[in-house]
PDB file of C-alpha atoms in Angstrom:
ATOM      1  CA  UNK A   1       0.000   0.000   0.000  1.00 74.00           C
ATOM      2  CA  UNK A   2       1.896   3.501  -1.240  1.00 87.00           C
ATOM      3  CA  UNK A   3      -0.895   5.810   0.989  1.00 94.00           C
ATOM      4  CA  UNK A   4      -3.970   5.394   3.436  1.00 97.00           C
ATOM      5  CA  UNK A   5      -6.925   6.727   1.476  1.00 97.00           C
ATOM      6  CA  UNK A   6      -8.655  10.271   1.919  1.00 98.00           C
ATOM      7  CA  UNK A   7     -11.509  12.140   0.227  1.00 98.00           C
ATOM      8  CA  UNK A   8      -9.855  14.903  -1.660  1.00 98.00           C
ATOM      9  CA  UNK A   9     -11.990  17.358  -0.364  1.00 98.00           C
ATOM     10  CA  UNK A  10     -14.251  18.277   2.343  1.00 98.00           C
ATOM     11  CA  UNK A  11     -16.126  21.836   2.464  1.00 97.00           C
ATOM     12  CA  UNK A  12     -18.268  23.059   5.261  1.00 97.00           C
ATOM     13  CA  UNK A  13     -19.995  26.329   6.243  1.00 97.00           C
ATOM     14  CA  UNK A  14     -18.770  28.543   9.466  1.00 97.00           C
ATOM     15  CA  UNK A  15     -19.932  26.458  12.437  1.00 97.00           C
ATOM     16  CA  UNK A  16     -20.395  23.513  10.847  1.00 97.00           C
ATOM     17  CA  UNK A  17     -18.931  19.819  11.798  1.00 98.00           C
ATOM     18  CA  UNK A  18     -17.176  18.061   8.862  1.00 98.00           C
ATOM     19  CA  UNK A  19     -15.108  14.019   9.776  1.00 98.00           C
ATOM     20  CA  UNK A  20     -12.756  12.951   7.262  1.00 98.00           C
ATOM     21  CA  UNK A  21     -11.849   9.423   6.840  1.00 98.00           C
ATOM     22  CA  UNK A  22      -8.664   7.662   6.569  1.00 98.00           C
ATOM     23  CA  UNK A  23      -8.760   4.037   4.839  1.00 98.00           C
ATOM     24  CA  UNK A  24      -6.304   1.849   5.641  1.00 97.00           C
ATOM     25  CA  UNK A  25      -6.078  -2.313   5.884  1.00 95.00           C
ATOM     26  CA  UNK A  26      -5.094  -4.430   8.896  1.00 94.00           C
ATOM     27  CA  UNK A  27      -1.654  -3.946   8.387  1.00 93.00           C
ATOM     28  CA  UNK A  28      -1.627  -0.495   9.281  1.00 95.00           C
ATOM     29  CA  UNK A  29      -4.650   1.325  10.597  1.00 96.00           C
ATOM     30  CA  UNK A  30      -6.444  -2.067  11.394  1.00 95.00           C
ATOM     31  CA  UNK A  31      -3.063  -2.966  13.669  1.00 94.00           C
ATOM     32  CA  UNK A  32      -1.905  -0.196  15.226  1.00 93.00           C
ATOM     33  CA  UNK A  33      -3.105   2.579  17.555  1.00 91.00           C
ATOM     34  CA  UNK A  34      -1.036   4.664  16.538  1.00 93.00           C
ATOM     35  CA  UNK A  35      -2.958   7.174  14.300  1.00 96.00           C
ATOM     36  CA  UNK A  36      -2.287  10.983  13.800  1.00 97.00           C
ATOM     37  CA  UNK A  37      -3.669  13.677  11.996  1.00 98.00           C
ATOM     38  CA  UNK A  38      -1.040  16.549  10.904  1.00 98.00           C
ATOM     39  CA  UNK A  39      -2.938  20.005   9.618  1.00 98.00           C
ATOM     40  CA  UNK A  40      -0.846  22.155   6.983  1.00 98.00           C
ATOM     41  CA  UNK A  41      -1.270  25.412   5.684  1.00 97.00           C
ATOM     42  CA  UNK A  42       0.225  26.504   2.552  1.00 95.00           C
ATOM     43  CA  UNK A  43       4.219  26.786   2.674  1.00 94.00           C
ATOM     44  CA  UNK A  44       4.480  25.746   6.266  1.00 96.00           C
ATOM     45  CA  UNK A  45       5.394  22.734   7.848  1.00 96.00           C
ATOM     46  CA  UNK A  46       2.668  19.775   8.841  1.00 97.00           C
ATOM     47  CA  UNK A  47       1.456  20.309  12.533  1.00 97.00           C
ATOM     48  CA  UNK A  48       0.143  17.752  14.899  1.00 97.00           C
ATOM     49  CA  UNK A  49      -3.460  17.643  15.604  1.00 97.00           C
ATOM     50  CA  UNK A  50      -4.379  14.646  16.887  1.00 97.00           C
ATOM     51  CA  UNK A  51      -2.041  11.515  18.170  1.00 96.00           C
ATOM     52  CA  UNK A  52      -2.821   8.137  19.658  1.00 96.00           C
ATOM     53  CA  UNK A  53      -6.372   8.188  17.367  1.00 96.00           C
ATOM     54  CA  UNK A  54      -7.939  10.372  19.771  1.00 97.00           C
ATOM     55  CA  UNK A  55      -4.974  12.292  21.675  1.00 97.00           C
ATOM     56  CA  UNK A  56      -5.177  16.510  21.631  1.00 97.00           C
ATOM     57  CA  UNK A  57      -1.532  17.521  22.392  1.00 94.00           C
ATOM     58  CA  UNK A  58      -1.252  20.468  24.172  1.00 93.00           C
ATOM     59  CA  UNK A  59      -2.564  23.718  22.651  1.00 94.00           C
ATOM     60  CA  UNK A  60      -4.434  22.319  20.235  1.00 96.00           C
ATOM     61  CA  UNK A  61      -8.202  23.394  20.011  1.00 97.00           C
ATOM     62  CA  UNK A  62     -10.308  20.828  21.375  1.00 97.00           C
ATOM     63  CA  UNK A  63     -12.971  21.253  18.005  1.00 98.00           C
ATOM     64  CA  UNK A  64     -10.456  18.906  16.675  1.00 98.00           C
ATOM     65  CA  UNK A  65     -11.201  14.730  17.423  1.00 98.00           C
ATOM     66  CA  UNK A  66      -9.877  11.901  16.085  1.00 98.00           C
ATOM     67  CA  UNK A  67     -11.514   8.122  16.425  1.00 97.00           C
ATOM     68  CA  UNK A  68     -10.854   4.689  14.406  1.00 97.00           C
ATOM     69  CA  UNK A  69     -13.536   1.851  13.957  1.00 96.00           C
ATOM     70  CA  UNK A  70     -12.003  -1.395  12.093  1.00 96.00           C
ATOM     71  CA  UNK A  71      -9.020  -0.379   9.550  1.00 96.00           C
ATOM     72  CA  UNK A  72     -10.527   3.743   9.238  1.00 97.00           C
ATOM     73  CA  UNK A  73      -9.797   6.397  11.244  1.00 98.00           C
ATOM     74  CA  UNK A  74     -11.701   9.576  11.013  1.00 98.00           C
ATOM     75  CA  UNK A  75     -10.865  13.319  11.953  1.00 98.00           C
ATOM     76  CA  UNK A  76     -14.163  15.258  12.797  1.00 98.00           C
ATOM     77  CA  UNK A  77     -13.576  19.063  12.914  1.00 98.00           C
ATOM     78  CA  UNK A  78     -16.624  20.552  15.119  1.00 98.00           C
ATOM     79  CA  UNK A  79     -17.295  24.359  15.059  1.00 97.00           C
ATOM     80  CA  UNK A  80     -15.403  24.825  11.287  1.00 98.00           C
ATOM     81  CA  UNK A  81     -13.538  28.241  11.497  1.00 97.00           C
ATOM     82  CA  UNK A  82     -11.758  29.876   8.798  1.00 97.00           C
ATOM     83  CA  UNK A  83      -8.516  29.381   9.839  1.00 97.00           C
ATOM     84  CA  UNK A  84      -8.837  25.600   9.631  1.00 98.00           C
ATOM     85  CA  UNK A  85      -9.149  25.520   5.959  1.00 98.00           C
ATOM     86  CA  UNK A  86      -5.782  24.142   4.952  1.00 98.00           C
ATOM     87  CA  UNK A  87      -4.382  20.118   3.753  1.00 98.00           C
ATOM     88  CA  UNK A  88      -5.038  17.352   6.527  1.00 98.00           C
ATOM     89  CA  UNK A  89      -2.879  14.245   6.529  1.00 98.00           C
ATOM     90  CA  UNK A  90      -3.678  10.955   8.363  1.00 98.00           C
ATOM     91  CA  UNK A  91      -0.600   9.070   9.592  1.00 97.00           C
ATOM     92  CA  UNK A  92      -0.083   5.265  10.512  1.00 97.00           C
ATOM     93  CA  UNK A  93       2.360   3.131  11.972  1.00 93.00           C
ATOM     94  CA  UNK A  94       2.081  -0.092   9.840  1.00 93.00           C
ATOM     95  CA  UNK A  95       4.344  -3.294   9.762  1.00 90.00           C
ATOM     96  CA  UNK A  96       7.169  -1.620   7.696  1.00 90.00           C
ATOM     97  CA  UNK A  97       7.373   1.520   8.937  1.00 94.00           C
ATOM     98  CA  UNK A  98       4.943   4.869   8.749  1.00 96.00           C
ATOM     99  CA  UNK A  99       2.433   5.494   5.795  1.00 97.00           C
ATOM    100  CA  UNK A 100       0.869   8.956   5.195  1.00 98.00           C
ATOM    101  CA  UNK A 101      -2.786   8.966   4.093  1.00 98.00           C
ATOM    102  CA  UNK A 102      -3.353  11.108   0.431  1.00 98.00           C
ATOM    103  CA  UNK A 103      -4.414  14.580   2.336  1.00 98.00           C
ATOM    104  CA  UNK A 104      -7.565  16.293   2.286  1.00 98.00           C
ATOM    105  CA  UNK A 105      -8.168  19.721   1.485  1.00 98.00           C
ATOM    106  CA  UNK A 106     -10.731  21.474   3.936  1.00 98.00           C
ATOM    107  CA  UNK A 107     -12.627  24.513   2.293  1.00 97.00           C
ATOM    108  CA  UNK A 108     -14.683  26.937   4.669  1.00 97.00           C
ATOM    109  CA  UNK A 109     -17.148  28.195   2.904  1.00 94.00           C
TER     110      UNK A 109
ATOM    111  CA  UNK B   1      13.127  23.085  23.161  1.00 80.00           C
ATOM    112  CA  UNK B   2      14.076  21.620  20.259  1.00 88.00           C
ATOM    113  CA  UNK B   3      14.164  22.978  16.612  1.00 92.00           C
ATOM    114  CA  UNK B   4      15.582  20.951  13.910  1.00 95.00           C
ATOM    115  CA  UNK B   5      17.365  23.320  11.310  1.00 96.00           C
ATOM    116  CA  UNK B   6      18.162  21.912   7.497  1.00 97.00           C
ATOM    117  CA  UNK B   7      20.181  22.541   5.399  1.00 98.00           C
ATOM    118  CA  UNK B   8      19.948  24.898   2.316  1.00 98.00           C
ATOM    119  CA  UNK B   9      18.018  24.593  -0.801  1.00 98.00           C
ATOM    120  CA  UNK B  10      19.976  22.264  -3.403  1.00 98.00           C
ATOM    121  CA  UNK B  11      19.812  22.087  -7.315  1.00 98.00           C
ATOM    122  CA  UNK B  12      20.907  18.779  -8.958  1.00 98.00           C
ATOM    123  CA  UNK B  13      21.350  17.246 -12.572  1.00 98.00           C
ATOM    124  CA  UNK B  14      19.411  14.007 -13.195  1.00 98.00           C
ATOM    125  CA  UNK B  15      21.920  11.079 -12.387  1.00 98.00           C
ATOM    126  CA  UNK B  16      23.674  12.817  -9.326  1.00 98.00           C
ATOM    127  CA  UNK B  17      23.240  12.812  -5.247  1.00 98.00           C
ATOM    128  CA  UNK B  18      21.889  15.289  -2.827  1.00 98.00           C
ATOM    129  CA  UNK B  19      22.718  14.798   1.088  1.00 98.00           C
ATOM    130  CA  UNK B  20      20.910  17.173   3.009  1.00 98.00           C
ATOM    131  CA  UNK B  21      21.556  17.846   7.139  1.00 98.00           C
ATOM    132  CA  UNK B  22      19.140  18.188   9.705  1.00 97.00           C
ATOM    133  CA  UNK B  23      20.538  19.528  13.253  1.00 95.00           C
ATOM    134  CA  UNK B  24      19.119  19.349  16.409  1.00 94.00           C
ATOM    135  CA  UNK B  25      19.382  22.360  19.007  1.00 88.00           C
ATOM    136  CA  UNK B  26      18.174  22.740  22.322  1.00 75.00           C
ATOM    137  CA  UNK B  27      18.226  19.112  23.838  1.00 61.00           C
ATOM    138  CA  UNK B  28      20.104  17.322  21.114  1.00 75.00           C
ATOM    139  CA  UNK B  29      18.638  13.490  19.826  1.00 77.00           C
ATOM    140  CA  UNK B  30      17.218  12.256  23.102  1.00 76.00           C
ATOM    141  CA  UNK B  31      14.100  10.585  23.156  1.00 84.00           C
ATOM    142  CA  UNK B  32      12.681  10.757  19.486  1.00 91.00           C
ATOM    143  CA  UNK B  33      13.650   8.954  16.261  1.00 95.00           C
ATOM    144  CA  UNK B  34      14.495  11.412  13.041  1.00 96.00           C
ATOM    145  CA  UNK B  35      11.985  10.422  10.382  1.00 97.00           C
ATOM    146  CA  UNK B  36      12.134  12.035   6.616  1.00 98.00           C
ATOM    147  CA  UNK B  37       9.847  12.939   4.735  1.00 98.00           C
ATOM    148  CA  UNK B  38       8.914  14.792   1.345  1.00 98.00           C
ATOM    149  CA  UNK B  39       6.609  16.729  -0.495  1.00 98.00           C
ATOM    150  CA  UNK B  40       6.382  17.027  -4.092  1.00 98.00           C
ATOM    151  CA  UNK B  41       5.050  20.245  -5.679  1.00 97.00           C
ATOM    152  CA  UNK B  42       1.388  20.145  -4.926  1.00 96.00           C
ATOM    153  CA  UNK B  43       1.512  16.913  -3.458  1.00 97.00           C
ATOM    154  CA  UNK B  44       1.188  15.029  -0.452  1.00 97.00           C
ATOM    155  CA  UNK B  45       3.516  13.892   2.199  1.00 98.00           C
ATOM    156  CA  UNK B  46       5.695  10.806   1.252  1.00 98.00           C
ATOM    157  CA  UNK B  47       7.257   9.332   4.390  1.00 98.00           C
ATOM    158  CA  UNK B  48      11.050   7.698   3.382  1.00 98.00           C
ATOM    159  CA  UNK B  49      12.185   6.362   6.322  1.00 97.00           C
ATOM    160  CA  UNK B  50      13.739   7.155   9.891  1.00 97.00           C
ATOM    161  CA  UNK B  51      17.205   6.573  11.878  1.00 97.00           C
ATOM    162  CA  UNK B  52      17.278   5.908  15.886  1.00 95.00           C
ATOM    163  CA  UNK B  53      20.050   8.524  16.934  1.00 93.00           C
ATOM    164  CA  UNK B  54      21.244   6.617  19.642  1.00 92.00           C
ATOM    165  CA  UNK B  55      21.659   3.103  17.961  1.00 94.00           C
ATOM    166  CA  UNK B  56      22.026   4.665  14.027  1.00 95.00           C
ATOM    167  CA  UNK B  57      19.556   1.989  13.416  1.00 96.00           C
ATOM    168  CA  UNK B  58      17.692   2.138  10.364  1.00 97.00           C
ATOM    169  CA  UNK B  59      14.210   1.550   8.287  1.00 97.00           C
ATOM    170  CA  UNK B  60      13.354   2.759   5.112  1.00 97.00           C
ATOM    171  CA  UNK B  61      10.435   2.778   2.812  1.00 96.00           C
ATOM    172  CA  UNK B  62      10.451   0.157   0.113  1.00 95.00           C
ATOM    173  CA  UNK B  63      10.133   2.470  -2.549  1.00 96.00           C
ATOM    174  CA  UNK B  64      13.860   4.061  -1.168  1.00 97.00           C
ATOM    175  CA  UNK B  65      15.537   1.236  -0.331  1.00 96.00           C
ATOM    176  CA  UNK B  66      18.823   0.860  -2.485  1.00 97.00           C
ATOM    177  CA  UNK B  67      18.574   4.297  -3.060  1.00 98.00           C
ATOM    178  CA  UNK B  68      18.550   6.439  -0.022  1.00 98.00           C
ATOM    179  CA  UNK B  69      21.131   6.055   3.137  1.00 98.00           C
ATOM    180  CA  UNK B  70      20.332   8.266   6.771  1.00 98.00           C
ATOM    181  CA  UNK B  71      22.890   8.204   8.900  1.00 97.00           C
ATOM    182  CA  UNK B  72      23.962  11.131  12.166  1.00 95.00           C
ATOM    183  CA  UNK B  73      26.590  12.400  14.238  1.00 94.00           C
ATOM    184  CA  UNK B  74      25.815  12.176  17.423  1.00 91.00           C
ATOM    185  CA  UNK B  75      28.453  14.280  18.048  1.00 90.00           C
ATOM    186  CA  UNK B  76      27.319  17.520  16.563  1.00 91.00           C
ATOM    187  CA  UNK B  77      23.586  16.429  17.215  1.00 92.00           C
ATOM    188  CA  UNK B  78      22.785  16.212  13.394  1.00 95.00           C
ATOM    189  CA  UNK B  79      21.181  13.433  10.906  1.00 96.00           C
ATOM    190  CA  UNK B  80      21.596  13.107   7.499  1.00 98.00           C
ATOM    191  CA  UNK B  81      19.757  12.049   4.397  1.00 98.00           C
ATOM    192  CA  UNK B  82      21.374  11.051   1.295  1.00 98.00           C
ATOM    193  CA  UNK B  83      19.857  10.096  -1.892  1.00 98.00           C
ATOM    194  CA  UNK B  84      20.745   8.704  -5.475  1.00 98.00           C
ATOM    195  CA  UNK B  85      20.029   8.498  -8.959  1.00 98.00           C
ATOM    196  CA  UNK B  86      18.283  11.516  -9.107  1.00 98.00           C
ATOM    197  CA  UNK B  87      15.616  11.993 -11.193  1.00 98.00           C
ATOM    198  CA  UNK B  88      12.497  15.243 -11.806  1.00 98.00           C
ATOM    199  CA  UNK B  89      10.445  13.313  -9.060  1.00 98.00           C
ATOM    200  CA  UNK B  90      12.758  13.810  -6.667  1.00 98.00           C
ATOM    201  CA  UNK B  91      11.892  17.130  -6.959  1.00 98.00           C
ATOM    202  CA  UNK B  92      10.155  18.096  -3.423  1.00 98.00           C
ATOM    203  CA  UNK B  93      10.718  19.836  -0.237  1.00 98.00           C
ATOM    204  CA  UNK B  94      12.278  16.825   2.203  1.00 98.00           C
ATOM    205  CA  UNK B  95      11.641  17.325   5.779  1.00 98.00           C
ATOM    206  CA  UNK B  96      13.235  15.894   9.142  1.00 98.00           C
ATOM    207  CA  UNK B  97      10.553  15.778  11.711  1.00 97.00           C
ATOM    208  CA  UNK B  98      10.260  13.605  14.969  1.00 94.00           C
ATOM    209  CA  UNK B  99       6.642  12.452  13.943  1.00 92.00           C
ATOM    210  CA  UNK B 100       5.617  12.074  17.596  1.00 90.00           C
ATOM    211  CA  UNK B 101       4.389  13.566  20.310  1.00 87.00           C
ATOM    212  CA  UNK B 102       7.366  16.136  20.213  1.00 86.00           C
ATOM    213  CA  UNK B 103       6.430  16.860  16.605  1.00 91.00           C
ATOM    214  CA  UNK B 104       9.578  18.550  15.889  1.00 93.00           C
ATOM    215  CA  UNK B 105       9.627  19.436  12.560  1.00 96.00           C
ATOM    216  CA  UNK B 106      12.771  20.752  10.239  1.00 97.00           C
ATOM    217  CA  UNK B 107      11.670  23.614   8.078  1.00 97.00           C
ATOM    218  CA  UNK B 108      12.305  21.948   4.484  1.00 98.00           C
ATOM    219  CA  UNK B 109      14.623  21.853   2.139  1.00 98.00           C
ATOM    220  CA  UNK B 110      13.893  22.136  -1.007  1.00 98.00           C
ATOM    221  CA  UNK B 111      15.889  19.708  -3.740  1.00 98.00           C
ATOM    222  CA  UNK B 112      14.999  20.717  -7.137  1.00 98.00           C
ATOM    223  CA  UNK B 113      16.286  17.811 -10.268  1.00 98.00           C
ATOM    224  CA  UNK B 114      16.815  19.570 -13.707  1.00 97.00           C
ATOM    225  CA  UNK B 115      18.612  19.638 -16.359  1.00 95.00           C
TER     226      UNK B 115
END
């Protein structure tokens, strides 16, 4: 497997909730528990959002909340704001080493 | 705190090698693995492997293996990535991070392949 799978896109409007899924086989997702999200805005470096599947490091707004059912893990941003419209990356151990997920671009309406 | 600092920007000719440096200030290689990754104009992020400072262990990615060698010097706190047979895909911006709960990230260096 090159990459865990993610929509391309996800819009919402101001206030809204959007999840984004991360696809993944037993091998990775399905196995592990470890599971982060990384957020990105244009020219800057990934940041950690979520670890653990479900862990908010420090700092980091709690409308952000990670979860994984069976070999998908989903990101569910509650409260969209404008400054959370950037690339979101899902991130897995798996039994070779770490696999990044295809990134989603978030659009605020 | 940490910050990882990279090395400059580096143009190659299809064929050749590019070894870029990632150095660790503040509280040197303890406690995190150093992980590369790239990014490709406009693409996603490609993870290539990672080195264990302390042991210079390594794993890589399939797709690099043969073709890619990390190694550090623990003695000046700094990792290195090399990589071969360049060709225009190489062309991205290849990060050191920490890809933990540190997330100590590098700030990029960009490797451009042309002619």
């Amino acid at each position: 497997q090159s990459a865990l799978t993610q929509p391309a896109s996800v819009s919402g409007s101001p206030g809204q909730s959007i999840t984004i899924s991360c696809t993944g086989t037993s091998s990775d997702i399905g196995g592990y528990n470890y599971i982060a999200w990384y957020q990105q805005h244009p020219g800057k470096a990934p940041k950690l959002i979520i670890s653990e599947v479900s862990n908010r490091p420090s700092g980091v707004s709690h409308r952000f909340s990670g979860s994984k059912s069976g070999n998908t893990a989903s990101l569910t941003i509650s409260d969209l704001q404008t400054e959370d419209e950037a690339d979101y990356y899902c991130m897995s151990y798996t039994t070779t080493g770490t696999l990044f997920g295809t990134g989603t671009k978030v659009t605020v309406l | 705190q940490v910050q990882l600092v990279q090395s400059g920007a580096e143009v190659r000719k299809p064929g050749a090698s590019v070894k870029v440096s990632c150095k660790a200030s503040g509280n040197t290689f303890s406690g995190y693995y150093v992980h590369w990754v790239r990014q490709a104009p406009g693409q996603g992020l490609e993870w290539m492997g990672l080195i264990n400072p302390n042991s210079g262990d390594t794993n890589y990615a399939q797709k690099f293996q043969g073709r890619v060698t990390m190694t550090r010097d623990t003695s000046i706190s700094t990792a290195y990535m090399e990589l071969t047979r360049l060709t225009s895909d190489d062309t991205a911006v290849y990060y050191c991070a920490s890809l933990d709960d540190f997330d100590y990230w590098g700030q990029g260096t960009l490797v451009t392949v042309s002619s």
